[in-house]
Short mmCIF file of C-alpha atoms in Angstrom, two decimals:
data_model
loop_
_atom_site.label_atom_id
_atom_site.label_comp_id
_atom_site.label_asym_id
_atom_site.label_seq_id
_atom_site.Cartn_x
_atom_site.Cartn_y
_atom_site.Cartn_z
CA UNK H 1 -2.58 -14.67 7.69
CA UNK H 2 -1.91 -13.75 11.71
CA UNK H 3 0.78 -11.39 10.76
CA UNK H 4 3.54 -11.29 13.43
CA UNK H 5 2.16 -13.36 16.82
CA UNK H 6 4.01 -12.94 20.39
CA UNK H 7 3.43 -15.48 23.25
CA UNK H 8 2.74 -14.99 25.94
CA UNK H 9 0.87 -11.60 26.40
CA UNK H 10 1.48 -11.10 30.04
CA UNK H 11 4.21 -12.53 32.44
CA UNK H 12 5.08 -12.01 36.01
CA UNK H 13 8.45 -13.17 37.24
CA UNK H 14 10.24 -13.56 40.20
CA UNK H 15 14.34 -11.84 40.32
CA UNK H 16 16.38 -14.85 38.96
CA UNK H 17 13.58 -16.00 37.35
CA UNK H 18 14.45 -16.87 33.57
CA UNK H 19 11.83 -17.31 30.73
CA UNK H 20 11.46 -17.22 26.55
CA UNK H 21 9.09 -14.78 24.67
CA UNK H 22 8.00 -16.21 21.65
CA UNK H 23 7.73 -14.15 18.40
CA UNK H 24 6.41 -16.13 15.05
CA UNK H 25 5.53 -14.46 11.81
CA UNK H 26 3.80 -16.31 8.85
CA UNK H 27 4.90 -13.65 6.39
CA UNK H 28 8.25 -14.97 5.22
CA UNK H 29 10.20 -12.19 6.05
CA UNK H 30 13.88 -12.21 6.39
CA UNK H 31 14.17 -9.62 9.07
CA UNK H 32 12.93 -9.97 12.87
CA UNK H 33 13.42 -7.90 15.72
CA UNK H 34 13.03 -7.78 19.48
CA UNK H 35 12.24 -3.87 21.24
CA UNK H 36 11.62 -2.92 24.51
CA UNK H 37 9.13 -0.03 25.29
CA UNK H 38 9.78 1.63 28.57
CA UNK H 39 7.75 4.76 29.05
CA UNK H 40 9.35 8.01 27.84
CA UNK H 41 12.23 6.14 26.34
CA UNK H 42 10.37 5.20 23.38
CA UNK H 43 11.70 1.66 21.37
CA UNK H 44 14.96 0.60 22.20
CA UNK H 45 16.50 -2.49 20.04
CA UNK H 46 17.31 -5.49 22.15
CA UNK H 47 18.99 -7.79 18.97
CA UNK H 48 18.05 -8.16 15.48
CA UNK H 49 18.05 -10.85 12.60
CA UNK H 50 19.03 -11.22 9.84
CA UNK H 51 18.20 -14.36 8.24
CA UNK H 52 17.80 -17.89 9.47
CA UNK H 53 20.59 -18.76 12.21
CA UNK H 54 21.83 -15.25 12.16
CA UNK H 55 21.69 -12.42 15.18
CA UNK H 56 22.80 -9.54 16.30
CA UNK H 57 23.11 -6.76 18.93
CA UNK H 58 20.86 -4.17 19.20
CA UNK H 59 21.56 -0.93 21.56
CA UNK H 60 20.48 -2.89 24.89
CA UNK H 61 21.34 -6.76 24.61
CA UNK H 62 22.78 -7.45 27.92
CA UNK H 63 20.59 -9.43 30.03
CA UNK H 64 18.99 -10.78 26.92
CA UNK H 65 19.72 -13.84 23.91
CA UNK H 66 18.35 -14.57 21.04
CA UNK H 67 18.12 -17.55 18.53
CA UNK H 68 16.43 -17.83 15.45
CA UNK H 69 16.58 -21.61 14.49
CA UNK H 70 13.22 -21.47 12.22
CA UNK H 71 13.22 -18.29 9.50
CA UNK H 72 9.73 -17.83 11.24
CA UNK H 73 10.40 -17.76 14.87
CA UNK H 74 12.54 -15.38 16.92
CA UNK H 75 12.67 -15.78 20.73
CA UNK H 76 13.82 -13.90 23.74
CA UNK H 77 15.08 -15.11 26.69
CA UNK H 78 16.10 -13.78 29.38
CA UNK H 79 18.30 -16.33 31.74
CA UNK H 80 18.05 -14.01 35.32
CA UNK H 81 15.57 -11.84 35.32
CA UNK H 82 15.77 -8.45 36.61
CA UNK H 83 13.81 -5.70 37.68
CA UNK H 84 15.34 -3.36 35.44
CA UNK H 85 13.78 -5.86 32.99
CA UNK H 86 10.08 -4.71 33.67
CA UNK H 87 9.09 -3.24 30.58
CA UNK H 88 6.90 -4.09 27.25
CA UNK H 89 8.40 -6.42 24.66
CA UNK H 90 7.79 -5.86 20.87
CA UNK H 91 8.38 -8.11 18.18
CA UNK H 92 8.72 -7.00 14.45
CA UNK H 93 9.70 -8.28 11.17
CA UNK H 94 10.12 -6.87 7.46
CA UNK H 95 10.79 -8.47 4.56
CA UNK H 96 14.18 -7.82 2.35
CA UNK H 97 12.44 -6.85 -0.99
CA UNK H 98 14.91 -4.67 -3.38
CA UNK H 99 14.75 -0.75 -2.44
CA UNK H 100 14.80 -1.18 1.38
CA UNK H 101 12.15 1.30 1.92
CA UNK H 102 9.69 -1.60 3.22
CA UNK H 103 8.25 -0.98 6.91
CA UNK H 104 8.05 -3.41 9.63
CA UNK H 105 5.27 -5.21 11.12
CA UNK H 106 4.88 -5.43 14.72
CA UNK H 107 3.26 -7.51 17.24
CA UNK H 108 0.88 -7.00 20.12
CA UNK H 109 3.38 -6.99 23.15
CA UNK H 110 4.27 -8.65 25.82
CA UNK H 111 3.95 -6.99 28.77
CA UNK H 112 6.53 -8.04 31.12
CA UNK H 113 6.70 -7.72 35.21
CA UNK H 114 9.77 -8.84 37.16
CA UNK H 115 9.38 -8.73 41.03
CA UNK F 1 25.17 9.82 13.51
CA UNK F 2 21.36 9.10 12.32
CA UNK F 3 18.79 10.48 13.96
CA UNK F 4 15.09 11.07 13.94
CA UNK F 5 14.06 13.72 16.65
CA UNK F 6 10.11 13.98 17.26
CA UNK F 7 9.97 17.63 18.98
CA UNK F 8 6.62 17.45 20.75
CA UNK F 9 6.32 14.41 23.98
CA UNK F 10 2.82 15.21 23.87
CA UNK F 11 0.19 17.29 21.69
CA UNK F 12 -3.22 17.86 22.53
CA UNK F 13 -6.09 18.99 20.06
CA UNK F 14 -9.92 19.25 20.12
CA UNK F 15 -11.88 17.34 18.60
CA UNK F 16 -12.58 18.02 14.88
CA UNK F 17 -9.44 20.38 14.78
CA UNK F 18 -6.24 19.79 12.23
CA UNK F 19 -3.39 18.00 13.73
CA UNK F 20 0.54 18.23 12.51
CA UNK F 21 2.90 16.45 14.41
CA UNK F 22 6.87 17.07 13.38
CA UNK F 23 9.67 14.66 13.16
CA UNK F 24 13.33 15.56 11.92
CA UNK F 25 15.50 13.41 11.09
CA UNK F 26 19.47 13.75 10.23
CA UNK F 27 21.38 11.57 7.78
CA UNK F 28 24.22 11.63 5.39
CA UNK F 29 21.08 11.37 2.49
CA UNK F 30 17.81 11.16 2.47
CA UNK F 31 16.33 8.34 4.35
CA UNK F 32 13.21 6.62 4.20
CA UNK F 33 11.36 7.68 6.40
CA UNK F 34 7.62 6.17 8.28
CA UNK F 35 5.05 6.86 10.60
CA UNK F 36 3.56 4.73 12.66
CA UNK F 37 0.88 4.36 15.47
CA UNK F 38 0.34 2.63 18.51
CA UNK F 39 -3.14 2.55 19.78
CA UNK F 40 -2.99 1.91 23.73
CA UNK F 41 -2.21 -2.04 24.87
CA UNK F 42 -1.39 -2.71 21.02
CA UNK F 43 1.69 -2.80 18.52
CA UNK F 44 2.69 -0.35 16.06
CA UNK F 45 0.50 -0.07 12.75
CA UNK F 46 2.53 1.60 9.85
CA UNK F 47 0.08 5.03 9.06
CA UNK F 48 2.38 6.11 5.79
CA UNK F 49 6.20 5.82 4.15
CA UNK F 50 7.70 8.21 2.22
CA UNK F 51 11.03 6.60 -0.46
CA UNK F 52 10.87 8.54 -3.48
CA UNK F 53 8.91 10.92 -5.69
CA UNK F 54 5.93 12.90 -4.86
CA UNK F 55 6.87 14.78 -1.43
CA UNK F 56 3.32 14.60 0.12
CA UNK F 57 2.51 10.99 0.90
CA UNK F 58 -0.97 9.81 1.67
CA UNK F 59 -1.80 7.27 4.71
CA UNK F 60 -4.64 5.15 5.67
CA UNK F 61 -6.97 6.96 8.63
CA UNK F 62 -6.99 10.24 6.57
CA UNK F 63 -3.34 10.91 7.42
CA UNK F 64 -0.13 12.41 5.16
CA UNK F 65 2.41 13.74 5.71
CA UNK F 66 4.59 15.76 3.76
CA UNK F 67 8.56 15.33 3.12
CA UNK F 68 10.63 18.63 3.16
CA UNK F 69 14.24 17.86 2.21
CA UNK F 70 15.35 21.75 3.13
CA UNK F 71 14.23 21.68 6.31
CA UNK F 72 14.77 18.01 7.19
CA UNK F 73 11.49 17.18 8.23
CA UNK F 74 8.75 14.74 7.47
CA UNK F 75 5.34 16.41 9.76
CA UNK F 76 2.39 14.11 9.75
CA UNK F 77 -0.83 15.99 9.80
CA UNK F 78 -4.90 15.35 9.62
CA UNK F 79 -7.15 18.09 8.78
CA UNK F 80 -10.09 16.54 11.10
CA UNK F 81 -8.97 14.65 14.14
CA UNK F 82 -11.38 12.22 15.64
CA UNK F 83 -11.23 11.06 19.08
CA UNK F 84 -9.90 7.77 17.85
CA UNK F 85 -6.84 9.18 16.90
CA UNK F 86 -6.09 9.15 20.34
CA UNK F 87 -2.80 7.50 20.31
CA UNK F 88 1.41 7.45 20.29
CA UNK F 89 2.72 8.27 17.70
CA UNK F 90 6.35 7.42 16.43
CA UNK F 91 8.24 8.65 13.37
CA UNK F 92 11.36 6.26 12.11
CA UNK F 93 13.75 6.59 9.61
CA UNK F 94 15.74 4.16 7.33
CA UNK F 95 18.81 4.69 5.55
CA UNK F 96 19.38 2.41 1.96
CA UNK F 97 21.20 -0.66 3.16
CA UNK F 98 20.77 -0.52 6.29
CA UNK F 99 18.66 -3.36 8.75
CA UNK F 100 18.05 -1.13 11.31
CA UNK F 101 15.58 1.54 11.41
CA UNK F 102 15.72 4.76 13.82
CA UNK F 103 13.08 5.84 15.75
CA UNK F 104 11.76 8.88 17.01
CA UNK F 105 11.19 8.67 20.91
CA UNK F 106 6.95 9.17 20.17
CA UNK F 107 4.43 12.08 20.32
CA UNK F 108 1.26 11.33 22.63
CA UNK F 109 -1.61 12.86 21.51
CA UNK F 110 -4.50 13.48 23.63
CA UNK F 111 -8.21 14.46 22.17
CA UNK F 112 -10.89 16.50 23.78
CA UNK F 113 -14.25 15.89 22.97
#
């Protein structure tokens, strides 16, 4: 049981640059998630899922999509990279289990560099 | 709006001293409510949740924390810190029905030997 994977770990792109982060989970869980971790702004939500072929806007999508063909997979991309975009990338998922009080499970990161 | 306000940007604590670190939150009702922490270069690792029943919730690491619904506030504390704890540390809350969790913006916490 990996738990909630993210591929790749590190990236370096150039501006213009696009790219897809890969998030997988093996847990079955309903709910994924995409943050971004910039320092002193703690986690900010880039989109959300809800289910298989559903997604959503988070509080910073532009500059980002989102698809989530396979319950297990959600990916990232970003189609014209920015600067703005340097930052760490967390992936996270939770199940939907009656009571909503169930936490989510992240990933290690992706640590992102745009020049 | 729903918030979850972690007072402190950074604490710092010797070695073998007790730790509390607060988080507030503010919703229409009582939330449920989590801390987690993020070693350095990794993910976050849920510590403890608090939904329902007994206010003072035990974690894994030696951690609880302890929900107070008059003062709004769910402080996570340690009696014995060890220089492992070294970490960030973020408090979220969850409101019933909702997807979307709120976070706290983190508490770094810094260990002298």
């Amino acid at each position: 049981n990996a738990g909630v994977t993210q591929t790749p770990k590190f990236r370096v792109l150039k501006t213009g640059q696009s790219m897809t982060l890969l998030c997988a989970q093996d847990m079955n869980h309903e709910y994924m998630y995409w943050y971004r971790q910039d320092p002193g702004m703690g986690l900010r939500l880039i989109h959300y899922s809800v289910g298989e072929g559903t997604t959503a806007k988070g509080e910073v999508p532009d500059g980002y999509n989102v698809s989530r063909l396979k319950k297990q997979n959600f990916l990232l991309g970003l189609e014209s990279a920015a600067p703005s975009q340097t930052s760490v990338y967390f992936c996270a998922s939770r199940v939907l289990r009656r009571g909503g009080h169930n936490e989510q499970f992240f990933g290690p990161g992706t640590r992102l560099t745009v020049l | 709006a729903q918030s979850v306000t972690q007072p402190d940007i950074h604490i710092t604590v010797s070695e073998g001293a007790s730790l509390e670190l607060r988080c507030n939150y503010s919703y229409g009702a009582t939330p449920y409510l989590f801390w987690y922490v993020q070693s350095p270069g990794q993910g976050l690792q849920l510590l403890l949740k608090y939904f329902s029943g007994d206010t003072l919730v035990q974690g894994i690491k030696g951690f609880e924390a302890e929900f107070k619904r008059s003062q709004s506030s769910f402080n996570l504390r340690k009696p014995s810190v060890h220089w492992s704890d070294a970490a960030e540390y973020f408090c979220a809350g969850l409101s019933g029905g909702s997807y979307i969790p709120t976070f706290g913006r983190g508490t770094s916490l810094i260990v002298h030997p």
